[in-house]
PDB file of N, CA and C in Angstrom:
ATOM      1  N   PHE A1185       0.843  -1.192   0.000  1.00 45.00           N
ATOM      2  CA  PHE A1185       0.000   0.000   0.000  1.00 45.00           C
ATOM      3  C   PHE A1185       0.879   1.243   0.000  1.00 45.00           C
ATOM      4  N   PRO A1186       0.587   2.186  -0.884  1.00 48.00           N
ATOM      5  CA  PRO A1186       1.376   3.414  -0.871  1.00 48.00           C
ATOM      6  C   PRO A1186       1.041   4.238   0.369  1.00 48.00           C
ATOM      7  N   SER A1187       2.052   4.861   0.938  1.00 48.00           N
ATOM      8  CA  SER A1187       1.836   5.639   2.149  1.00 48.00           C
ATOM      9  C   SER A1187       1.937   7.141   1.894  1.00 48.00           C
ATOM     10  N   HIS A1188       2.140   7.550   0.650  1.00 53.00           N
ATOM     11  CA  HIS A1188       2.282   8.971   0.339  1.00 53.00           C
ATOM     12  C   HIS A1188       1.035   9.485  -0.363  1.00 53.00           C
ATOM     13  N   ASP A1189       0.686  10.737  -0.072  1.00 58.00           N
ATOM     14  CA  ASP A1189      -0.446  11.377  -0.734  1.00 58.00           C
ATOM     15  C   ASP A1189       0.009  11.863  -2.104  1.00 58.00           C
ATOM     16  N   ARG A1190      -0.687  11.474  -3.132  1.00 61.00           N
ATOM     17  CA  ARG A1190      -0.393  11.928  -4.488  1.00 61.00           C
ATOM     18  C   ARG A1190      -1.442  12.958  -4.858  1.00 61.00           C
ATOM     19  N   GLY A1191      -1.243  14.205  -4.592  1.00 66.00           N
ATOM     20  CA  GLY A1191      -2.215  15.272  -4.826  1.00 66.00           C
ATOM     21  C   GLY A1191      -2.853  15.203  -6.211  1.00 66.00           C
ATOM     22  N   GLY A1192      -4.008  15.818  -6.347  1.00 69.00           N
ATOM     23  CA  GLY A1192      -4.707  15.853  -7.628  1.00 69.00           C
ATOM     24  C   GLY A1192      -5.679  14.710  -7.837  1.00 69.00           C
ATOM     25  N   ILE A1193      -5.753  13.778  -6.899  1.00 66.00           N
ATOM     26  CA  ILE A1193      -6.696  12.663  -7.033  1.00 66.00           C
ATOM     27  C   ILE A1193      -7.949  13.033  -6.257  1.00 66.00           C
ATOM     28  N   PRO A1194      -9.114  13.115  -6.938  1.00 67.00           N
ATOM     29  CA  PRO A1194     -10.338  13.514  -6.227  1.00 67.00           C
ATOM     30  C   PRO A1194     -10.773  12.468  -5.206  1.00 67.00           C
ATOM     31  N   LEU A1195     -11.372  12.948  -4.141  1.00 64.00           N
ATOM     32  CA  LEU A1195     -11.884  12.077  -3.092  1.00 64.00           C
ATOM     33  C   LEU A1195     -13.093  11.308  -3.599  1.00 64.00           C
ATOM     34  N   TYR A1196     -13.163  10.040  -3.305  1.00 65.00           N
ATOM     35  CA  TYR A1196     -14.303   9.220  -3.690  1.00 65.00           C
ATOM     36  C   TYR A1196     -15.531   9.705  -2.916  1.00 65.00           C
ATOM     37  N   THR A1197     -16.568  10.145  -3.616  1.00 67.00           N
ATOM     38  CA  THR A1197     -17.717  10.767  -2.948  1.00 67.00           C
ATOM     39  C   THR A1197     -18.909   9.848  -2.758  1.00 67.00           C
ATOM     40  N   ASN A1198     -18.959   8.714  -3.392  1.00 65.00           N
ATOM     41  CA  ASN A1198     -20.107   7.827  -3.273  1.00 65.00           C
ATOM     42  C   ASN A1198     -19.895   6.839  -2.131  1.00 65.00           C
ATOM     43  N   ALA A1199     -19.790   7.361  -0.927  1.00 67.00           N
ATOM     44  CA  ALA A1199     -19.590   6.495   0.226  1.00 67.00           C
ATOM     45  C   ALA A1199     -20.948   6.038   0.753  1.00 67.00           C
ATOM     46  N   GLY A1200     -21.121   4.755   0.927  1.00 73.00           N
ATOM     47  CA  GLY A1200     -22.375   4.233   1.451  1.00 73.00           C
ATOM     48  C   GLY A1200     -23.397   3.990   0.344  1.00 73.00           C
ATOM     49  N   ARG A1201     -24.555   3.593   0.766  1.00 78.00           N
ATOM     50  CA  ARG A1201     -25.609   3.304  -0.206  1.00 78.00           C
ATOM     51  C   ARG A1201     -26.372   4.581  -0.551  1.00 78.00           C
ATOM     52  N   PRO A1202     -27.023   4.601  -1.701  1.00 79.00           N
ATOM     53  CA  PRO A1202     -27.784   5.795  -2.088  1.00 79.00           C
ATOM     54  C   PRO A1202     -29.014   5.971  -1.194  1.00 79.00           C
ATOM     55  N   GLU A1203     -29.503   7.196  -1.106  1.00 81.00           N
ATOM     56  CA  GLU A1203     -30.686   7.474  -0.293  1.00 81.00           C
ATOM     57  C   GLU A1203     -31.897   6.762  -0.876  1.00 81.00           C
ATOM     58  N   LYS A1204     -32.685   6.177  -0.015  1.00 85.00           N
ATOM     59  CA  LYS A1204     -33.860   5.432  -0.462  1.00 85.00           C
ATOM     60  C   LYS A1204     -34.985   6.377  -0.906  1.00 85.00           C
ATOM     61  N   TYR A1205     -35.192   7.447  -0.148  1.00 87.00           N
ATOM     62  CA  TYR A1205     -36.280   8.377  -0.456  1.00 87.00           C
ATOM     63  C   TYR A1205     -35.737   9.787  -0.642  1.00 87.00           C
ATOM     64  N   ALA A1206     -34.821   9.947  -1.572  1.00 87.00           N
ATOM     65  CA  ALA A1206     -34.229  11.265  -1.841  1.00 87.00           C
ATOM     66  C   ALA A1206     -35.286  12.264  -2.321  1.00 87.00           C
ATOM     67  N   ILE A1207     -36.426  11.787  -2.784  1.00 91.00           N
ATOM     68  CA  ILE A1207     -37.506  12.661  -3.246  1.00 91.00           C
ATOM     69  C   ILE A1207     -37.956  13.605  -2.127  1.00 91.00           C
ATOM     70  N   PHE A1208     -37.826  13.187  -0.879  1.00 92.00           N
ATOM     71  CA  PHE A1208     -38.257  14.044   0.235  1.00 92.00           C
ATOM     72  C   PHE A1208     -37.489  15.359   0.264  1.00 92.00           C
ATOM     73  N   ARG A1209     -36.250  15.348  -0.188  1.00 91.00           N
ATOM     74  CA  ARG A1209     -35.442  16.570  -0.212  1.00 91.00           C
ATOM     75  C   ARG A1209     -35.990  17.593  -1.209  1.00 91.00           C
ATOM     76  N   ALA A1210     -36.571  17.112  -2.305  1.00 92.00           N
ATOM     77  CA  ALA A1210     -37.050  18.002  -3.363  1.00 92.00           C
ATOM     78  C   ALA A1210     -38.481  18.484  -3.132  1.00 92.00           C
ATOM     79  N   MET A1211     -39.173  17.906  -2.171  1.00 93.00           N
ATOM     80  CA  MET A1211     -40.576  18.257  -1.949  1.00 93.00           C
ATOM     81  C   MET A1211     -40.717  19.639  -1.329  1.00 93.00           C
ATOM     82  N   GLU A1212     -41.752  20.353  -1.760  1.00 94.00           N
ATOM     83  CA  GLU A1212     -42.098  21.636  -1.168  1.00 94.00           C
ATOM     84  C   GLU A1212     -43.399  21.467  -0.387  1.00 94.00           C
ATOM     85  N   VAL A1213     -43.706  22.413   0.485  1.00 95.00           N
ATOM     86  CA  VAL A1213     -44.924  22.343   1.292  1.00 95.00           C
ATOM     87  C   VAL A1213     -46.126  22.194   0.365  1.00 95.00           C
ATOM     88  N   GLY A1214     -46.975  21.204   0.660  1.00 95.00           N
ATOM     89  CA  GLY A1214     -48.161  20.932  -0.147  1.00 95.00           C
ATOM     90  C   GLY A1214     -47.966  19.818  -1.161  1.00 95.00           C
ATOM     91  N   ASP A1215     -46.736  19.451  -1.467  1.00 96.00           N
ATOM     92  CA  ASP A1215     -46.463  18.358  -2.410  1.00 96.00           C
ATOM     93  C   ASP A1215     -46.776  17.022  -1.759  1.00 96.00           C
ATOM     94  N   SER A1216     -47.159  16.037  -2.578  1.00 95.00           N
ATOM     95  CA  SER A1216     -47.367  14.682  -2.072  1.00 95.00           C
ATOM     96  C   SER A1216     -46.780  13.690  -3.062  1.00 95.00           C
ATOM     97  N   VAL A1217     -46.477  12.501  -2.543  1.00 94.00           N
ATOM     98  CA  VAL A1217     -45.927  11.443  -3.375  1.00 94.00           C
ATOM     99  C   VAL A1217     -46.464  10.106  -2.859  1.00 94.00           C
ATOM    100  N   ALA A1218     -46.810   9.201  -3.784  1.00 94.00           N
ATOM    101  CA  ALA A1218     -47.263   7.858  -3.427  1.00 94.00           C
ATOM    102  C   ALA A1218     -46.055   6.932  -3.417  1.00 94.00           C
ATOM    103  N   ILE A1219     -45.958   6.114  -2.382  1.00 94.00           N
ATOM    104  CA  ILE A1219     -44.828   5.196  -2.235  1.00 94.00           C
ATOM    105  C   ILE A1219     -45.365   3.803  -1.954  1.00 94.00           C
ATOM    106  N   LYS A1220     -44.870   2.811  -2.703  1.00 93.00           N
ATOM    107  CA  LYS A1220     -45.278   1.421  -2.493  1.00 93.00           C
ATOM    108  C   LYS A1220     -44.320   0.768  -1.508  1.00 93.00           C
ATOM    109  N   ALA A1221     -44.565   1.024  -0.237  1.00 92.00           N
ATOM    110  CA  ALA A1221     -43.759   0.453   0.846  1.00 92.00           C
ATOM    111  C   ALA A1221     -44.618   0.445   2.097  1.00 92.00           C
ATOM    112  N   PRO A1222     -44.271  -0.390   3.062  1.00 92.00           N
ATOM    113  CA  PRO A1222     -45.035  -0.410   4.314  1.00 92.00           C
ATOM    114  C   PRO A1222     -44.983   0.956   5.001  1.00 92.00           C
ATOM    115  N   ALA A1223     -46.098   1.364   5.562  1.00 91.00           N
ATOM    116  CA  ALA A1223     -46.189   2.676   6.200  1.00 91.00           C
ATOM    117  C   ALA A1223     -45.151   2.850   7.303  1.00 91.00           C
ATOM    118  N   ALA A1224     -44.864   1.809   8.058  1.00 93.00           N
ATOM    119  CA  ALA A1224     -43.894   1.920   9.154  1.00 93.00           C
ATOM    120  C   ALA A1224     -42.513   2.317   8.640  1.00 93.00           C
ATOM    121  N   THR A1225     -42.117   1.764   7.516  1.00 92.00           N
ATOM    122  CA  THR A1225     -40.825   2.096   6.912  1.00 92.00           C
ATOM    123  C   THR A1225     -40.798   3.549   6.470  1.00 92.00           C
ATOM    124  N   VAL A1226     -41.877   3.987   5.846  1.00 94.00           N
ATOM    125  CA  VAL A1226     -41.949   5.354   5.339  1.00 94.00           C
ATOM    126  C   VAL A1226     -42.017   6.354   6.488  1.00 94.00           C
ATOM    127  N   VAL A1227     -42.755   6.034   7.546  1.00 95.00           N
ATOM    128  CA  VAL A1227     -42.839   6.926   8.704  1.00 95.00           C
ATOM    129  C   VAL A1227     -41.451   7.131   9.301  1.00 95.00           C
ATOM    130  N   ALA A1228     -40.678   6.070   9.423  1.00 94.00           N
ATOM    131  CA  ALA A1228     -39.320   6.190   9.966  1.00 94.00           C
ATOM    132  C   ALA A1228     -38.456   7.080   9.080  1.00 94.00           C
ATOM    133  N   SER A1229     -38.598   6.934   7.773  1.00 93.00           N
ATOM    134  CA  SER A1229     -37.811   7.746   6.843  1.00 93.00           C
ATOM    135  C   SER A1229     -38.232   9.211   6.876  1.00 93.00           C
ATOM    136  N   THR A1230     -39.532   9.466   6.947  1.00 95.00           N
ATOM    137  CA  THR A1230     -39.980  10.857   6.990  1.00 95.00           C
ATOM    138  C   THR A1230     -39.530  11.524   8.286  1.00 95.00           C
ATOM    139  N   TYR A1231     -39.472  10.777   9.370  1.00 95.00           N
ATOM    140  CA  TYR A1231     -38.988  11.319  10.634  1.00 95.00           C
ATOM    141  C   TYR A1231     -37.523  11.734  10.494  1.00 95.00           C
ATOM    142  N   LYS A1232     -36.717  10.857   9.881  1.00 93.00           N
ATOM    143  CA  LYS A1232     -35.295  11.130   9.680  1.00 93.00           C
ATOM    144  C   LYS A1232     -35.102  12.370   8.811  1.00 93.00           C
ATOM    145  N   TYR A1233     -35.776  12.414   7.669  1.00 94.00           N
ATOM    146  CA  TYR A1233     -35.632  13.548   6.763  1.00 94.00           C
ATOM    147  C   TYR A1233     -36.194  14.827   7.389  1.00 94.00           C
ATOM    148  N   GLY A1234     -37.268  14.710   8.134  1.00 95.00           N
ATOM    149  CA  GLY A1234     -37.845  15.871   8.791  1.00 95.00           C
ATOM    150  C   GLY A1234     -36.881  16.500   9.773  1.00 95.00           C
ATOM    151  N   LYS A1235     -36.218  15.677  10.577  1.00 95.00           N
ATOM    152  CA  LYS A1235     -35.225  16.173  11.530  1.00 95.00           C
ATOM    153  C   LYS A1235     -34.059  16.832  10.799  1.00 95.00           C
ATOM    154  N   GLU A1236     -33.608  16.178   9.743  1.00 92.00           N
ATOM    155  CA  GLU A1236     -32.448  16.645   8.983  1.00 92.00           C
ATOM    156  C   GLU A1236     -32.733  17.954   8.241  1.00 92.00           C
ATOM    157  N   LEU A1237     -33.925  18.081   7.678  1.00 93.00           N
ATOM    158  CA  LEU A1237     -34.272  19.232   6.844  1.00 93.00           C
ATOM    159  C   LEU A1237     -35.060  20.310   7.580  1.00 93.00           C
ATOM    160  N   GLY A1238     -35.506  20.030   8.796  1.00 96.00           N
ATOM    161  CA  GLY A1238     -36.350  20.981   9.514  1.00 96.00           C
ATOM    162  C   GLY A1238     -37.748  21.026   8.923  1.00 96.00           C
ATOM    163  N   SER A1239     -38.218  19.906   8.377  1.00 96.00           N
ATOM    164  CA  SER A1239     -39.527  19.798   7.734  1.00 96.00           C
ATOM    165  C   SER A1239     -40.424  18.859   8.521  1.00 96.00           C
ATOM    166  N   LYS A1240     -41.698  18.833   8.139  1.00 96.00           N
ATOM    167  CA  LYS A1240     -42.640  17.863   8.709  1.00 96.00           C
ATOM    168  C   LYS A1240     -43.387  17.206   7.562  1.00 96.00           C
ATOM    169  N   PHE A1241     -43.681  15.918   7.741  1.00 96.00           N
ATOM    170  CA  PHE A1241     -44.375  15.136   6.731  1.00 96.00           C
ATOM    171  C   PHE A1241     -45.558  14.429   7.373  1.00 96.00           C
ATOM    172  N   ALA A1242     -46.607  14.209   6.592  1.00 96.00           N
ATOM    173  CA  ALA A1242     -47.761  13.420   7.026  1.00 96.00           C
ATOM    174  C   ALA A1242     -47.805  12.173   6.150  1.00 96.00           C
ATOM    175  N   VAL A1243     -48.073  11.025   6.769  1.00 96.00           N
ATOM    176  CA  VAL A1243     -48.107   9.752   6.045  1.00 96.00           C
ATOM    177  C   VAL A1243     -49.454   9.093   6.283  1.00 96.00           C
ATOM    178  N   ARG A1244     -50.113   8.649   5.222  1.00 95.00           N
ATOM    179  CA  ARG A1244     -51.384   7.936   5.314  1.00 95.00           C
ATOM    180  C   ARG A1244     -51.328   6.710   4.404  1.00 95.00           C
ATOM    181  N   THR A1245     -51.893   5.597   4.875  1.00 95.00           N
ATOM    182  CA  THR A1245     -51.938   4.402   4.032  1.00 95.00           C
ATOM    183  C   THR A1245     -52.892   4.641   2.876  1.00 95.00           C
ATOM    184  N   GLU A1246     -52.547   4.044   1.747  1.00 92.00           N
ATOM    185  CA  GLU A1246     -53.328   4.217   0.525  1.00 92.00           C
ATOM    186  C   GLU A1246     -53.131   2.978  -0.343  1.00 92.00           C
ATOM    187  N   GLY A1247     -54.155   2.139  -0.426  1.00 91.00           N
ATOM    188  CA  GLY A1247     -54.029   0.918  -1.223  1.00 91.00           C
ATOM    189  C   GLY A1247     -52.956   0.002  -0.658  1.00 91.00           C
ATOM    190  N   LYS A1248     -52.000  -0.390  -1.506  1.00 90.00           N
ATOM    191  CA  LYS A1248     -50.918  -1.288  -1.075  1.00 90.00           C
ATOM    192  C   LYS A1248     -49.669  -0.528  -0.652  1.00 90.00           C
ATOM    193  N   GLY A1249     -49.772   0.769  -0.513  1.00 93.00           N
ATOM    194  CA  GLY A1249     -48.617   1.568  -0.105  1.00 93.00           C
ATOM    195  C   GLY A1249     -49.092   2.690   0.801  1.00 93.00           C
ATOM    196  N   CYS A1250     -48.497   3.846   0.618  1.00 94.00           N
ATOM    197  CA  CYS A1250     -48.913   5.001   1.404  1.00 94.00           C
ATOM    198  C   CYS A1250     -48.620   6.274   0.614  1.00 94.00           C
ATOM    199  N   ARG A1251     -49.161   7.391   1.109  1.00 95.00           N
ATOM    200  CA  ARG A1251     -48.940   8.682   0.489  1.00 95.00           C
ATOM    201  C   ARG A1251     -48.309   9.583   1.537  1.00 95.00           C
ATOM    202  N   VAL A1252     -47.327  10.381   1.095  1.00 95.00           N
ATOM    203  CA  VAL A1252     -46.608  11.291   1.976  1.00 95.00           C
ATOM    204  C   VAL A1252     -46.842  12.721   1.499  1.00 95.00           C
ATOM    205  N   TRP A1253     -47.220  13.590   2.434  1.00 96.00           N
ATOM    206  CA  TRP A1253     -47.366  15.016   2.163  1.00 96.00           C
ATOM    207  C   TRP A1253     -46.322  15.769   2.959  1.00 96.00           C
ATOM    208  N   ARG A1254     -45.749  16.800   2.359  1.00 96.00           N
ATOM    209  CA  ARG A1254     -44.902  17.689   3.144  1.00 96.00           C
ATOM    210  C   ARG A1254     -45.803  18.775   3.675  1.00 96.00           C
ATOM    211  N   VAL A1255     -45.868  18.946   4.995  1.00 96.00           N
ATOM    212  CA  VAL A1255     -46.787  19.899   5.623  1.00 96.00           C
ATOM    213  C   VAL A1255     -46.072  21.097   6.227  1.00 96.00           C
ATOM    214  N   LYS A1256     -44.753  21.024   6.372  1.00 94.00           N
ATOM    215  CA  LYS A1256     -43.991  22.181   6.889  1.00 94.00           C
ATOM    216  C   LYS A1256     -42.622  22.204   6.257  1.00 94.00           C
TER     217      LYS A1256
END
């Protein structure tokens, strides 16, 4: 393994897995999106994104999935 820094090499930026619900970042107040996933999974994700973004989301079951609204 080389132990010296060879400047000019960009840092690898794709660390970890991609965001599952990146759409939450693009949502504005009043927007909604239908998601085919268990409500419990989506509620946990909206809580995480809400804390991170300073937003609030409402989740309601709808058919075989659920619908998410951005409310704040």
